[in-house]
Amino acid sequence: MNKKIVLIFSFFIAITTQAQLKKITLEDGVLQQGRKFGADRMTGFQWIPNTNNYVYYTDVWTKMVSASTTDKTTKELVTLSDINTALATKIKNFFGMEWLDANTLLVNDGGKFYRYNIVSKSGNLVQESTETSENQTFDSSKENLAFTEGNNLYFFNKNKQKIAVTSNTDKNIVSGQTISRNEFGISGGIFWSPKSSYLAFYQKDETNVADYPLLDINETPGKLENIKYPMIGQPSEKPRVGIYNLATQKTVFISPRNNPEDYVTNLAFTPDEKFVLIAELNRGQNDMSLNVYDASTGAFVRTILNEKSSKWVEPEHPAFFPNSKSNNFVWISEKDGYNNLYYYSIDGKLIKQLTANTFVARQIISANPAGTEIYFKATGPNPTNMLVYKVDLKGKQTLITKDEGVHNVVISSDGNWFFDEYSNHSTPSKSLLYDKKLKAITLLESKNKYEGYQIGTADIKTIKSADGTTDLYTRLIKPSNFDPTKKYPVLVYVYGGPHAQMITNSYLDGANLWMYWMAEQGYLVFTLDNRGSDNRGYAFESAIHGRLGVNEMDDQLKGVEYLKSLPYVDGNRLAVHGWSYGGFMTTSLMLRKPDTFKVGVAGGPVTDWKWYEVMYGERYMDTPAENQKGFDEASTLNYVKDLKGKLLLIHGTSDDVVVMQHNLALVKKFVEAQKQVDFFPYPMHKHNVIGKDRVHLMEKVLNYVIENNK
């Protein structure tokens, strides 16, 4: 056949095939990534306690099915209809249900908690919280229920009596809630001891913390809502730990041993309930002590370990006790450059460094019943992975998950079975069951939900950092009809800050589906994880200390250099977009590297770090009194005269994380400098624009890029 005819025929087939494929809409790209396009998974997987049976949810979380390690055939175990009929409840899905024993579920219906027996199909009310209660936290027996109302802490005892743990009339004294603005691994403020003898809680005194005004426009006239917001270098909250003794009905308090504005975090009771372990960190966040206190008196017993650094020390994990009959514990520390596991006695003796990996341990999952093996998540040598390992008390480490990717593992009660669900670059989702010898069988493998749609591809590569010392991961998304002979504009999506990793070895490689929509509009979408980002170890992350934006921008410019080396990139049509720290990076790049990007869209940006919160900001920048040069260098307000490209600034008017003062101050500077920029507020939204309004947001962002990057 004539070669020309073959080429024409092939081109015709390609065009016809492309025309038959469905298109992903922008609304799909924003709202449907985890819904319509979400991979098939064994949602809600749980092991039934003390059995080798497991359950998961089907039919939009309304039916629970079960199977076992010996018989993988699923059968219906219980439905929401069964439960609602028996309990006269109106539960809409199984979310949050918990197994108490082999036959009993704990069920929550809007604050009413029931036990439901799957055999007898009957149940009873265990506890009922009040309409104004929050932060409900059961003890291990699921009989005592602690909760907060306003700024005070209460609990219902086994007899359903309401007990007041605190009764502060001063609203500045807040008990039982998170403190330190959720830094240092803090996610709650209530802690039951193992046998329910004690109820510990965080308390913060916010008297000296400044009120920050937010405007509620839904009232007539508009109503002022004040929040407590401790800004860098300003007075901060004073934390302490309360320990309430259920027998004596008395509370003892533990305050920081050095300065009242130091941090207390990572609280843990010992299994015998005699002691409480608390990490105390100085406000400068470079000196941390793990202290032991007497649980009954609150008296200081000893310091087990102390860590100092010229940059920062960041405790994020409480002591983990692998054996319920021993007070020996595992502590996670990155003192050797990476998070590793250390085994200590309560007396302060280092028994064994269990791991010495040059990659990051992320989280302890659990231990086997004997307490001789600890299961934990870690990246492995490839930092885009999240794998699961086990290590024994002698330091023998074994990789449980055999496939590269991002894994979630659930371990059976006896430690003999591992349920593993993961995805990677080429696998939407796969569910496996491992036995103790790590022999695996496949339970479920999802089909590709994007089959039949026009969707592009992603290239994952590495380039060298600006200082040439390390590899940086990049992701480049191309359209489905990519033509290497054409020149494409590029949207660079940036975050760049600590505690975030944009590129992972999961399906779509950590990207948002709207990025693939953007690629179908004729764009390349590029992301680079610069120095300072997560899961690469202390040296990689701490390269940003005291000079936020400097090394990050240098690395991002290496990414731009890489892009311009590609023959199919139009180096004159580069745009950049990011949110929060990514908004800081976007404004920094547009103003401090003004010849690089033609268009920028910055959402919720930090514009001057002196207006950010104490806990996060002082870790990375110290205070203006200590580092005025660094604050001046990082402030985007000092570079407004250098703007050359088109810039859109976006902010939620009720943002309580990056307060709107950041963006308004930057706009004011642009006005003073006679520079034109665009600004768009999202009224009553906080730091992230969520719900259906997020479609409006992304349409605003991407249309701005497309229209101004021609």
XYZ file of C-alpha atoms in Angstrom:
710
model
C 0.000 0.000 0.000
C 1.194 3.528 -0.766
C 2.871 5.058 2.321
C 0.967 8.307 1.871
C -2.345 6.438 1.847
C -1.312 4.529 4.976
C -0.496 7.764 6.785
C -3.781 9.365 5.756
C -5.693 6.236 6.816
C -3.898 6.096 10.190
C -4.587 9.777 10.775
C -8.272 9.255 9.932
C -8.507 6.318 12.384
C -6.853 8.377 15.140
C -9.209 11.323 14.580
C -12.253 9.021 14.506
C -11.187 7.269 17.711
C -10.558 10.612 19.437
C -13.996 11.846 18.369
C -15.659 8.765 19.876
C -14.093 9.328 23.293
C -16.012 11.245 25.956
C -14.604 14.469 27.322
C -13.954 15.175 30.976
C -15.611 18.452 31.941
C -14.037 20.937 34.320
C -16.819 20.159 36.796
C -15.805 16.491 36.550
C -12.208 17.506 37.094
C -13.061 19.368 40.284
C -15.803 17.229 41.849
C -15.679 13.723 40.399
C -12.089 12.512 40.814
C -12.998 10.456 43.871
C -16.608 9.811 42.893
C -17.485 8.926 39.314
C -13.815 8.313 38.513
C -12.915 6.863 41.903
C -11.316 3.426 41.713
C -13.157 0.329 42.921
C -12.027 -0.347 46.485
C -13.013 -2.498 49.424
C -14.362 0.570 51.167
C -14.404 0.560 54.954
C -12.339 -2.621 55.253
C -12.138 -3.855 58.867
C -11.092 -7.072 60.531
C -13.757 -8.454 62.860
C -12.001 -8.592 66.256
C -10.392 -11.882 67.280
C -11.383 -13.613 64.048
C -9.974 -14.084 60.569
C -13.149 -12.625 59.101
C -13.300 -9.214 57.507
C -15.967 -6.804 56.297
C -16.309 -3.925 53.878
C -19.126 -1.764 52.531
C -21.005 -1.946 49.245
C -23.989 -0.205 47.653
C -22.823 3.322 48.520
C -21.922 2.347 52.082
C -25.386 0.958 52.890
C -24.569 -2.753 52.989
C -21.849 -4.558 54.923
C -20.510 -7.793 53.419
C -18.115 -10.265 54.983
C -15.623 -12.920 53.946
C -12.750 -14.728 55.602
C -9.130 -15.684 55.023
C -10.238 -19.261 54.326
C -13.271 -18.423 52.192
C -13.102 -15.304 50.047
C -16.745 -15.654 48.973
C -18.582 -12.570 50.203
C -21.944 -12.685 51.903
C -24.240 -10.002 53.194
C -23.689 -9.513 56.913
C -25.813 -6.520 57.861
C -27.599 -3.650 56.135
C -28.472 -0.166 57.265
C -32.102 -1.177 57.021
C -31.485 -3.914 59.617
C -29.884 -1.431 62.005
C -32.400 1.371 61.484
C -35.310 -1.019 62.001
C -33.862 -2.450 65.215
C -32.762 0.861 66.719
C -35.349 3.250 65.249
C -32.496 5.293 63.827
C -32.049 7.143 60.549
C -28.420 6.294 59.748
C -27.567 6.935 56.093
C -24.300 5.020 55.745
C -21.809 2.876 57.653
C -19.222 5.635 57.956
C -17.623 5.645 61.413
C -19.041 2.354 62.614
C -16.671 0.390 64.835
C -16.443 -3.234 65.915
C -16.522 -3.784 69.674
C -16.280 -7.591 69.542
C -16.956 -10.376 67.070
C -20.720 -9.743 67.105
C -21.177 -6.123 68.176
C -20.982 -2.805 66.368
C -20.837 0.691 67.855
C -23.249 2.832 65.869
C -23.522 6.634 65.884
C -26.738 8.357 64.914
C -26.177 12.090 65.240
C -24.612 11.892 68.690
C -26.660 8.949 69.917
C -24.392 5.927 70.324
C -25.771 2.383 70.216
C -24.477 -1.140 70.511
C -25.902 -3.366 67.770
C -25.619 -7.163 67.821
C -25.467 -8.609 64.311
C -26.619 -12.063 65.500
C -29.694 -11.091 67.483
C -30.289 -8.025 65.274
C -30.982 -5.960 68.354
C -29.260 -3.177 70.218
C -29.358 -0.601 72.984
C -28.459 3.019 73.611
C -25.004 3.409 75.177
C -24.635 7.188 75.417
C -26.393 10.252 74.087
C -24.433 13.475 73.730
C -25.987 16.923 73.902
C -26.910 19.057 70.902
C -24.101 21.502 71.661
C -21.417 18.899 72.385
C -18.315 18.537 70.216
C -15.135 16.439 70.154
C -16.907 13.318 71.454
C -14.289 10.796 72.570
C -15.042 7.347 74.035
C -12.766 5.494 76.380
C -11.487 2.043 75.377
C -14.477 0.289 76.981
C -16.868 2.476 74.956
C -18.780 3.307 78.130
C -17.478 6.725 79.224
C -17.964 9.501 76.677
C -15.949 12.718 76.981
C -16.922 15.841 75.048
C -16.638 19.612 75.015
C -19.335 22.249 75.293
C -18.087 25.729 74.549
C -14.718 26.075 76.242
C -15.244 23.369 78.900
C -14.795 19.605 79.135
C -17.373 17.074 80.384
C -18.045 13.368 80.246
C -20.947 10.998 80.644
C -19.993 8.154 82.970
C -21.151 4.548 82.741
C -24.403 5.537 84.447
C -25.015 8.285 81.884
C -24.390 10.978 84.488
C -22.916 14.210 83.161
C -19.692 15.120 84.975
C -18.053 18.537 84.612
C -14.273 18.222 84.376
C -13.760 21.990 83.948
C -16.065 24.932 84.583
C -14.211 28.006 83.407
C -16.392 31.079 82.906
C -13.481 32.879 81.248
C -13.823 32.057 77.534
C -10.087 32.541 77.091
C -9.468 29.295 79.003
C -10.246 26.463 76.572
C -10.177 22.797 77.621
C -10.403 19.536 75.672
C -9.781 21.029 72.234
C -6.759 20.998 69.970
C -3.992 23.430 70.860
C -1.011 24.926 69.038
C -3.160 25.307 65.917
C -2.853 21.569 65.175
C 0.928 21.638 64.791
C 3.236 18.977 66.313
C 0.933 16.125 65.294
C -1.913 17.438 67.449
C -5.342 16.426 66.147
C -7.423 16.329 69.344
C -7.448 17.436 72.939
C -8.953 14.510 74.910
C -7.039 11.427 76.118
C -8.461 8.516 78.127
C -6.015 6.340 80.037
C -5.963 2.640 79.005
C -8.188 1.471 81.887
C -10.270 4.667 82.089
C -8.936 5.680 85.493
C -7.890 9.081 84.169
C -9.058 11.605 81.611
C -6.264 13.844 80.347
C -6.824 16.930 78.232
C -5.094 19.894 76.681
C -5.940 23.320 78.010
C -4.906 26.668 76.540
C -5.053 30.159 78.000
C -5.602 32.578 75.113
C -5.926 35.726 77.246
C -2.885 37.392 75.710
C -3.547 36.221 72.147
C -4.795 38.995 69.869
C -8.344 38.968 68.568
C -8.466 38.913 64.793
C -11.617 40.278 63.082
C -13.546 38.355 60.419
C -16.699 39.795 58.802
C -19.902 37.764 58.581
C -21.769 39.311 55.628
C -24.811 37.077 56.123
C -26.023 39.353 58.938
C -27.671 42.769 58.528
C -25.663 44.765 59.324
C -22.531 42.713 58.856
C -21.352 41.050 62.050
C -17.828 41.008 63.426
C -16.526 37.549 64.363
C -13.308 37.581 66.365
C -10.937 34.624 66.337
C -7.801 34.138 68.396
C -4.813 34.364 66.066
C -1.280 34.382 67.531
C 0.984 36.073 64.970
C 4.725 35.552 64.715
C 6.599 37.364 67.455
C 3.382 38.296 69.281
C 1.992 36.884 72.572
C 0.899 33.269 72.161
C -1.348 30.853 74.000
C -0.211 29.281 77.272
C -0.770 25.522 77.179
C -0.935 22.916 79.905
C -2.166 19.366 80.419
C -4.929 18.510 82.864
C -5.333 14.991 84.305
C -8.718 14.267 85.881
C -8.893 11.334 88.307
C -12.272 9.613 87.979
C -12.006 8.078 91.459
C -11.137 11.278 93.368
C -12.849 13.666 90.930
C -9.792 15.907 91.215
C -7.649 17.407 88.445
C -3.909 18.007 88.475
C -2.239 20.250 85.920
C 1.111 19.993 84.159
C 2.517 23.229 82.773
C 5.659 23.716 80.666
C 8.689 23.443 82.922
C 10.521 26.413 81.421
C 8.398 29.160 79.864
C 4.595 29.422 79.904
C 4.394 29.816 76.101
C 6.440 26.681 75.400
C 4.622 23.769 73.760
C 3.315 20.551 75.313
C 2.423 17.808 72.887
C 2.482 14.084 72.007
C 0.735 13.032 75.221
C 0.648 9.313 76.038
C -0.288 7.247 79.103
C 1.819 4.222 80.003
C -0.087 0.909 79.856
C -0.116 0.624 83.667
C -1.526 4.178 83.927
C 1.178 5.236 86.395
C 2.842 7.760 84.130
C 2.142 10.285 81.392
C 4.751 11.059 78.730
C 4.688 14.582 77.277
C 7.027 16.226 74.789
C 7.891 19.776 75.829
C 9.258 22.057 73.129
C 10.558 25.558 73.656
C 8.839 28.371 71.766
C 11.936 28.686 69.581
C 11.274 25.050 68.564
C 14.913 23.988 68.707
C 15.012 22.282 72.131
C 12.709 19.360 72.948
C 12.539 17.170 76.053
C 10.451 14.027 76.449
C 9.324 14.177 80.070
C 7.693 11.630 82.366
C 5.099 12.732 84.920
C 3.238 10.938 87.698
C -0.335 10.500 86.448
C -1.900 10.760 89.910
C -0.032 13.822 91.182
C 1.231 15.521 88.042
C 4.722 15.572 89.553
C 7.725 15.594 87.226
C 9.583 12.258 87.328
C 12.371 12.451 84.762
C 13.461 13.544 81.305
C 13.980 10.518 79.078
C 15.599 12.265 76.143
C 16.480 15.700 74.880
C 16.985 16.860 71.301
C 18.401 20.184 70.118
C 18.983 21.634 66.671
C 20.233 24.864 65.164
C 17.122 24.926 62.957
C 14.192 23.088 64.497
C 13.051 19.974 66.353
C 9.546 18.828 65.495
C 7.968 16.070 67.623
C 4.924 14.702 65.810
C 4.279 11.236 67.259
C 3.417 10.201 70.833
C 5.251 7.357 72.514
C 4.034 3.988 71.199
C 3.751 1.050 73.611
C 3.949 -2.242 71.692
C 3.156 -4.406 74.731
C 0.210 -3.670 77.005
C 2.085 -5.305 79.908
C 5.234 -3.191 79.597
C 6.067 0.495 79.857
C 8.865 0.166 77.297
C 8.016 2.317 74.294
C 8.987 3.266 70.742
C 9.836 6.884 69.937
C 10.048 8.317 66.417
C 12.864 10.824 65.905
C 14.635 12.370 62.909
C 17.765 13.225 64.915
C 19.898 11.219 62.471
C 18.370 12.969 59.462
C 15.356 10.723 58.850
C 12.449 9.590 60.996
C 13.537 6.331 62.608
C 12.255 4.132 65.444
C 13.991 3.989 68.844
C 13.077 1.569 71.649
C 13.314 3.003 75.202
C 12.603 1.887 78.735
C 10.474 4.143 80.928
C 13.616 4.688 83.007
C 15.188 6.503 80.076
C 17.504 3.807 78.743
C 17.819 3.428 74.978
C 17.314 -0.309 74.577
C 17.706 -0.442 70.799
C 17.595 1.762 67.738
C 15.166 -0.369 65.759
C 15.605 1.249 62.341
C 18.465 3.170 60.755
C 16.943 3.924 57.373
C 17.979 6.732 55.078
C 14.331 7.225 54.228
C 11.376 8.519 56.221
C 9.281 6.471 58.656
C 5.885 8.094 58.453
C 3.619 6.410 60.981
C 3.422 3.443 63.365
C 0.347 1.388 62.501
C 0.269 -1.170 65.336
C 2.130 -4.085 66.920
C 1.512 -7.818 66.959
C -0.312 -9.248 70.024
C 2.953 -10.267 71.684
C 4.385 -6.788 71.242
C 7.469 -8.167 69.513
C 6.863 -6.710 66.046
C 5.974 -3.140 65.100
C 4.294 -2.329 61.790
C 4.950 1.084 60.273
C 4.602 3.133 57.105
C 7.686 4.508 55.377
C 8.579 5.864 51.971
C 11.338 3.412 51.153
C 14.283 4.417 48.954
C 11.886 5.940 46.402
C 10.323 8.874 48.310
C 7.208 8.930 46.137
C 6.186 5.549 47.562
C 4.445 4.856 50.866
C 5.224 1.267 51.844
C 4.619 -0.818 54.960
C 7.353 -2.546 56.957
C 7.614 -4.513 60.151
C 10.536 -4.523 62.561
C 11.128 -6.722 65.597
C 12.640 -5.600 68.883
C 16.072 -6.784 67.754
C 15.971 -4.475 64.746
C 15.213 -7.014 62.010
C 13.234 -5.141 59.373
C 10.998 -6.728 56.722
C 9.169 -5.115 53.827
C 5.537 -6.293 53.886
C 4.212 -4.609 50.750
C 5.913 -6.007 47.658
C 4.631 -3.614 44.989
C 5.793 -0.035 44.605
C 3.080 2.550 45.190
C 1.106 4.199 47.973
C -0.205 1.561 50.377
C -2.697 1.338 53.213
C -2.467 -1.795 55.337
C -4.875 -3.150 57.975
C -3.513 -5.888 60.235
C -5.658 -8.659 61.722
C -6.077 -9.023 65.490
C -3.661 -11.963 65.659
C -1.080 -10.315 63.407
C -1.160 -13.199 60.942
C -2.916 -11.436 58.072
C -2.342 -8.150 56.274
C -4.934 -6.449 54.107
C -3.184 -4.192 51.604
C -4.838 -1.686 49.290
C -2.620 0.384 47.023
C -2.336 2.295 43.792
C 0.578 3.413 41.673
C 1.314 5.125 38.373
C -0.274 2.324 36.335
C -2.661 0.733 38.882
C -5.928 2.506 39.808
C -6.343 0.331 42.913
C -5.521 -3.203 43.967
C -6.555 -5.030 47.146
C -4.428 -7.906 48.385
C -4.407 -10.290 51.314
C -1.038 -11.392 52.715
C -0.533 -14.273 55.112
C 2.179 -14.310 57.765
C 4.694 -15.658 55.257
C 3.816 -12.687 53.034
C 2.245 -14.825 50.345
C -0.384 -12.685 48.636
C -3.667 -13.271 46.875
C -5.637 -10.613 44.990
C -9.088 -9.778 46.337
C -10.003 -6.912 44.008
C -8.410 -5.001 41.169
C -10.132 -1.904 39.877
C -10.686 -1.243 36.234
C -9.536 2.054 34.782
C -12.494 4.418 35.241
C -11.026 6.795 32.665
C -11.337 4.247 29.883
C -13.462 5.740 27.103
C -12.461 9.312 27.996
C -10.011 11.699 26.439
C -7.291 11.918 29.035
C -3.619 12.636 28.737
C -0.544 11.058 30.248
C 1.966 12.040 32.928
C 5.737 11.735 32.744
C 7.505 11.351 36.101
C 11.164 12.295 36.028
C 13.898 13.767 38.224
C 16.154 16.766 37.760
C 18.934 18.078 39.983
C 18.252 20.728 42.621
C 19.707 24.213 42.120
C 22.659 23.372 44.369
C 23.237 20.124 42.454
C 23.047 17.975 45.588
C 19.848 15.993 45.197
C 17.185 14.737 42.820
C 13.895 16.613 42.564
C 10.809 14.812 41.296
C 8.815 16.338 38.441
C 5.450 15.561 36.860
C 4.569 16.728 33.350
C 1.001 16.138 32.173
C 0.472 16.068 28.412
C -2.782 16.138 26.416
C -4.215 12.969 24.913
C -3.436 14.238 21.402
C 0.082 15.353 22.290
C 2.185 16.222 19.253
C 5.936 16.524 19.943
C 6.342 18.700 16.845
C 4.122 21.436 18.326
C 4.942 24.148 20.879
C 2.797 24.069 24.019
C 2.195 26.657 26.738
C 2.769 25.421 30.290
C 0.934 25.878 33.570
C 3.271 25.288 36.519
C 1.311 24.193 39.585
C 3.336 24.880 42.709
C 3.088 24.330 46.447
C 6.702 24.114 47.535
C 6.286 24.265 51.306
C 6.931 21.815 54.147
C 4.556 19.009 55.100
C 3.323 18.580 51.543
C 4.361 16.328 48.670
C 2.734 16.944 45.308
C 4.151 13.975 43.386
C 3.414 10.479 44.669
C 3.496 7.034 43.119
C -0.285 6.763 43.219
C -2.798 6.732 40.403
C -2.590 10.068 38.540
C 0.702 10.539 40.418
C -0.807 12.842 43.032
C -2.290 15.183 40.423
C -5.750 16.738 40.483
C -8.069 15.701 37.684
C -8.581 19.344 36.682
C -4.932 19.321 35.562
C -5.811 16.695 32.963
C -8.749 18.870 31.867
C -6.307 21.759 31.445
C -4.034 19.545 29.356
C -6.946 18.840 26.999
C -7.201 22.605 26.425
C -3.765 22.428 24.788
C -1.539 22.921 27.843
C 1.242 21.071 29.537
C 0.840 21.046 33.339
C 4.086 20.825 35.299
C 4.827 20.299 38.993
C 8.121 20.006 40.864
C 8.671 19.093 44.529
C 11.453 21.483 45.531
C 13.709 21.407 48.568
C 11.577 22.119 51.621
C 8.800 19.711 50.675
C 7.835 16.546 52.515
C 9.087 12.961 52.822
C 12.716 13.604 51.920
C 14.362 13.910 55.340
C 15.556 16.721 57.583
C 18.350 18.180 55.428
C 16.076 18.393 52.375
C 13.254 20.055 54.301
C 15.339 22.348 56.512
C 17.127 23.931 53.532
C 14.420 26.608 53.686
C 15.044 27.682 57.296
C 15.149 31.435 57.837
C 14.888 32.281 54.116
C 11.511 31.048 52.953
C 11.152 31.191 49.195
C 14.831 31.412 48.252
C 15.930 27.809 47.681
C 12.393 26.878 46.684
C 12.385 29.455 43.879
C 15.858 28.427 42.771
C 14.659 24.842 42.417
C 11.489 25.924 40.605
C 13.655 27.869 38.153
C 15.603 24.688 37.541
C 12.254 23.209 36.607
C 11.647 26.101 34.215
C 15.109 25.561 32.742
C 14.216 21.899 32.198
C 10.925 22.858 30.550
C 12.636 25.260 28.169
C 15.034 22.503 27.148
C 12.102 20.480 25.791
C 11.524 21.085 22.081
C 7.742 21.072 22.473
C 7.576 23.788 25.201
C 6.813 27.398 24.324
C 9.121 29.122 26.807
C 7.409 32.470 26.239
C 4.021 31.177 27.448
C 4.592 29.994 31.007
C 1.994 30.477 33.762
C 2.145 29.640 37.473
C -0.587 28.888 40.014
C -0.565 27.845 43.652
C -2.538 28.097 46.877
C -1.458 28.956 50.440
C 2.299 28.310 50.510
C 1.857 27.819 46.779
C 0.271 31.282 46.690
C 3.361 32.651 48.439
C 5.510 30.870 45.861
C 3.383 32.193 42.987
C 3.570 35.826 44.112
C 7.268 35.436 44.917
C 8.019 34.059 41.451
C 5.926 36.699 39.681
C 7.574 39.554 41.585
C 11.111 38.357 42.280
C 11.609 36.485 38.995
C 9.459 38.776 36.823
C 10.803 37.656 33.452
C 9.920 33.994 33.986
C 6.123 33.749 33.927
C 3.650 35.618 31.781
C 0.678 34.892 34.073
C 0.232 34.025 37.747
C -2.758 33.119 39.927
C -2.121 33.138 43.680
C -4.761 31.805 46.053
C -4.713 32.514 49.796
C -1.061 33.598 49.657
C 1.201 34.441 52.554
C 2.595 37.809 51.465
C 4.538 38.780 54.598
C 5.449 36.117 57.152
C 5.105 38.508 60.105
C 1.333 38.090 59.717
C 1.395 34.298 59.879
C 0.816 32.148 62.969
C 3.407 31.562 65.678
C 3.597 27.761 65.651
C 4.294 27.183 61.954
C 5.930 30.502 61.159
C 8.481 30.651 63.984
C 9.654 27.124 63.194
C 10.693 28.107 59.695
C 11.493 31.823 60.074
C 12.161 32.452 63.790
C 10.842 35.919 64.776
C 11.385 39.352 63.180
C 13.493 40.304 66.199
C 15.770 37.339 65.460
C 15.646 37.380 61.663
C 14.508 40.759 60.308
C 16.687 40.346 57.220
C 14.965 37.051 56.385
C 11.488 38.569 56.834
C 12.345 41.540 54.629
C 13.806 39.254 51.967
C 10.721 36.999 51.940
C 8.076 39.752 51.995
C 6.432 39.994 48.583
C 5.353 43.539 49.464
C 8.918 44.684 48.856
C 8.904 43.670 45.175
C 5.610 45.024 43.776
C 7.351 47.528 41.472
C 8.968 44.642 39.577
C 5.728 43.010 38.394
C 5.632 42.501 34.623
C 3.083 39.758 33.957
C -0.638 39.446 34.616
C -1.443 38.527 38.226
C -4.736 37.406 39.787
C -4.978 37.310 43.588
C -7.732 35.240 45.263
C -8.747 34.993 48.919
C -11.536 33.585 51.068
C -12.897 36.478 53.129
C -13.235 34.282 56.256
C -9.784 32.717 55.950
C -8.626 31.846 59.481
C -5.329 30.262 58.385
C -3.791 32.837 56.032
C -5.789 35.864 57.120
C -6.958 38.255 54.431
C -4.618 40.975 55.681
C -1.928 39.285 53.573
C -3.679 39.833 50.262
C -5.212 43.221 51.061
C -1.830 44.582 52.125
C -0.318 43.353 48.864
C -3.114 44.960 46.820
C -2.546 48.217 48.727
C 1.138 48.122 47.778
C 0.224 47.541 44.124
C -2.090 50.558 44.223
C 0.643 52.701 45.755
C 3.076 51.520 43.077
C 0.469 52.220 40.330
C 0.589 48.592 39.265
C -2.567 46.944 37.909
C -3.460 43.496 39.245
C -6.677 41.503 39.459
C -8.291 40.484 42.752
C -11.199 38.134 43.453
C -12.661 37.401 46.906
C -14.696 34.334 47.845
C -17.116 35.685 50.465
C -17.508 33.613 53.641
C -15.081 30.926 52.473
C -12.209 29.996 54.742
C -8.731 28.998 53.607
C -9.988 26.604 50.947
C -12.912 27.176 48.617
C -14.959 23.992 48.931
C -18.184 22.463 47.638
C -19.762 23.494 44.362
C -18.084 26.902 44.633
C -14.787 25.175 43.940
C -15.914 24.666 40.336
C -16.334 28.447 40.084
C -12.859 28.893 41.584
C -11.098 26.597 39.142
C -12.991 28.083 36.201
C -11.816 31.513 37.363
C -8.195 30.344 37.743
C -7.861 28.385 34.522
C -9.770 30.808 32.315
C -7.539 33.602 33.600
C -4.479 31.590 32.622
C -5.829 30.685 29.187
C -7.012 34.221 28.357
C -3.833 35.967 29.454
C -1.249 33.473 28.235
C -2.007 33.689 24.516
